[in-house]
Amino acid sequence: MGFLDDFGKKISSASQEAIAKGKDLADIAKLNSNIADEKNKINAAYKEIGKKYFESHAEDFEEGYGELVGNIKASLEKIATFEQQIVEIKGVTKCPSCGAEVPKGAAFCTSCGTAIPQPEVQAAPVQEEATKTCPTCGTVLKAGDMFCINCGTKLEEVQQ
């Protein structure tokens, strides 16, 4: 029976080792997850530092940052253009205060109540036509008219 007792001890010892290894692997996985979380926090802080640097030094950046700052500015301009195209396609306008989409022609923002500036409608410039006056009755006529619309006088004969 010594063989079976030995065999039982070996199985018990092996299962204890497997349990310990499994616990170690779980602990390592948890620690690796904690490391990844901390690295994500660091990357978020780097991103925030970069954003704050750009916002405060977009015009007076240090040497070596010019290309990066230029790329950011170009991308911001493209984004603004794309957003404006979306607004035009939707047929809305943006609130200058909160940025909410407001139906065109609305006097106030439906989200924050800010007055929406209305675009000034400019009347088409009135092109003054060349005119002439009928020598017989004094009616104002278009420059190319051949006869007076009021009295019927032939205008070419009168004009010399």
Coordinates of C-alpha atoms in Angstrom, one line a residue:
M1 CA 0.0 0.0 0.0
G2 CA 3.0 2.2 0.2
F3 CA 2.8 2.7 -3.5
L4 CA -0.7 4.1 -3.3
D5 CA 0.2 6.4 -0.4
D6 CA 3.2 7.7 -2.3
F7 CA 1.1 8.2 -5.4
G8 CA -1.6 10.1 -3.4
K9 CA 1.0 12.4 -1.9
K10 CA 2.5 13.1 -5.4
I11 CA -1.0 13.9 -6.8
S12 CA -1.7 16.1 -3.8
S13 CA 1.6 17.9 -4.1
A14 CA 1.1 18.4 -7.9
S15 CA -2.4 19.8 -7.4
Q16 CA -1.1 22.2 -4.7
E17 CA 1.6 23.4 -7.1
A18 CA -1.0 23.8 -9.9
I19 CA -3.2 25.8 -7.6
A20 CA -0.2 28.0 -6.5
K21 CA 0.8 28.5 -10.2
G22 CA -2.8 29.4 -11.1
K23 CA -2.9 31.9 -8.2
D24 CA 0.4 33.3 -9.3
L25 CA -0.8 33.7 -12.9
A26 CA -4.0 35.4 -11.7
D27 CA -1.9 37.8 -9.6
I28 CA 0.4 38.5 -12.5
A29 CA -2.5 39.2 -14.8
K30 CA -4.0 41.6 -12.3
L31 CA -0.7 43.4 -11.9
N32 CA -0.3 43.6 -15.7
S33 CA -3.8 45.1 -15.8
N34 CA -2.9 47.6 -13.1
I35 CA 0.3 48.5 -15.1
A36 CA -1.8 49.1 -18.3
D37 CA -4.2 51.3 -16.4
E38 CA -1.4 53.4 -15.0
K39 CA 0.2 53.7 -18.5
N40 CA -3.2 54.9 -19.8
K41 CA -3.4 57.5 -17.1
I42 CA 0.2 58.7 -18.0
N43 CA -0.8 58.8 -21.7
A44 CA -3.9 60.8 -20.9
A45 CA -1.8 63.2 -18.8
Y46 CA 0.7 63.6 -21.7
K47 CA -2.2 64.3 -24.0
E48 CA -3.5 67.0 -21.7
I49 CA -0.1 68.5 -21.3
G50 CA 0.3 68.7 -25.1
K51 CA -3.2 70.2 -25.5
K52 CA -2.5 72.8 -22.8
Y53 CA 0.9 73.6 -24.4
F54 CA -0.7 74.0 -27.8
E55 CA -3.4 76.3 -26.4
S56 CA -1.0 78.5 -24.6
H57 CA 1.9 78.5 -27.2
A58 CA 0.2 78.1 -30.6
E59 CA 1.8 81.3 -31.7
D60 CA 5.0 81.3 -29.7
F61 CA 6.0 77.7 -29.7
E62 CA 9.6 76.5 -29.1
E63 CA 11.9 75.4 -31.9
G64 CA 11.1 71.9 -33.0
Y65 CA 7.4 72.1 -32.5
G66 CA 6.6 74.2 -35.7
E67 CA 5.6 71.3 -37.9
L68 CA 3.4 69.7 -35.2
V69 CA 1.7 73.0 -34.4
G70 CA 1.2 73.6 -38.1
N71 CA -0.4 70.1 -38.5
I72 CA -2.7 70.7 -35.6
K73 CA -3.8 74.1 -37.0
A74 CA -4.4 72.7 -40.5
S75 CA -6.5 69.9 -39.0
L76 CA -8.5 72.3 -36.9
E77 CA -9.2 74.4 -40.0
K78 CA -10.3 71.3 -41.9
I79 CA -12.6 70.2 -39.1
A80 CA -14.2 73.6 -39.0
T81 CA -14.8 73.4 -42.8
F82 CA -16.3 69.9 -42.5
E83 CA -18.5 71.0 -39.6
Q84 CA -19.8 74.0 -41.6
Q85 CA -20.6 71.7 -44.5
I86 CA -22.6 69.4 -42.2
V87 CA -24.5 72.4 -40.9
E88 CA -25.3 73.6 -44.4
I89 CA -26.4 70.1 -45.5
K90 CA -28.7 69.8 -42.4
G91 CA -30.1 73.3 -43.1
V92 CA -29.5 74.5 -39.6
T93 CA -27.3 77.1 -37.9
K94 CA -25.1 76.9 -34.8
C95 CA -25.7 78.8 -31.6
P96 CA -22.8 81.1 -31.0
S97 CA -23.0 80.6 -27.3
C98 CA -23.5 76.8 -26.7
G99 CA -22.9 75.4 -30.2
A100 CA -26.3 73.7 -30.4
E101 CA -28.0 73.2 -33.8
V102 CA -30.8 75.7 -34.3
P103 CA -33.3 75.7 -37.2
K104 CA -32.5 78.4 -39.7
G105 CA -34.5 81.6 -39.1
A106 CA -34.9 80.9 -35.4
A107 CA -34.5 84.0 -33.3
F108 CA -33.3 82.3 -30.2
C109 CA -31.4 79.1 -29.3
T110 CA -33.7 76.3 -28.2
S111 CA -31.0 75.0 -25.8
C112 CA -29.7 78.1 -24.0
G113 CA -32.0 80.9 -25.1
T114 CA -29.2 83.1 -26.6
A115 CA -30.4 85.4 -29.4
I116 CA -29.3 84.0 -32.8
P117 CA -27.8 86.7 -35.1
Q118 CA -29.7 86.8 -38.3
P119 CA -27.7 87.3 -41.5
E120 CA -28.3 90.6 -43.1
V121 CA -30.2 90.2 -46.3
Q122 CA -28.6 92.4 -48.8
A123 CA -30.8 93.6 -51.6
A124 CA -29.5 92.9 -55.0
P125 CA -27.9 96.1 -56.3
V126 CA -30.3 97.9 -58.6
Q127 CA -28.7 98.4 -61.9
E128 CA -29.8 101.7 -63.2
E129 CA -30.9 101.3 -66.8
A130 CA -29.9 104.0 -69.3
T131 CA -33.0 106.0 -70.0
K132 CA -34.2 108.7 -72.4
T133 CA -37.1 111.0 -72.5
C134 CA -39.7 111.3 -75.2
P135 CA -39.4 114.8 -76.7
T136 CA -43.1 114.9 -77.5
C137 CA -44.7 113.9 -74.2
G138 CA -41.9 113.7 -71.7
T139 CA -42.3 110.0 -70.8
V140 CA -39.2 108.3 -69.4
L141 CA -38.2 105.4 -71.7
K142 CA -35.6 102.7 -71.9
A143 CA -32.5 103.7 -73.9
G144 CA -33.1 101.1 -76.6
D145 CA -36.8 102.0 -77.2
M146 CA -37.6 103.0 -80.8
F147 CA -41.1 104.4 -80.1
C148 CA -42.6 106.2 -77.1
I149 CA -44.9 103.8 -75.2
N150 CA -47.2 106.7 -74.3
C151 CA -47.6 108.8 -77.5
G152 CA -46.1 106.6 -80.2
T153 CA -43.5 109.1 -81.4
K154 CA -40.8 107.4 -83.4
L155 CA -37.7 108.2 -81.3
E156 CA -35.0 107.8 -84.0
E157 CA -36.4 110.6 -86.1
V158 CA -36.4 113.0 -83.1
Q159 CA -32.9 112.1 -82.0
Q160 CA -30.2 113.5 -84.3

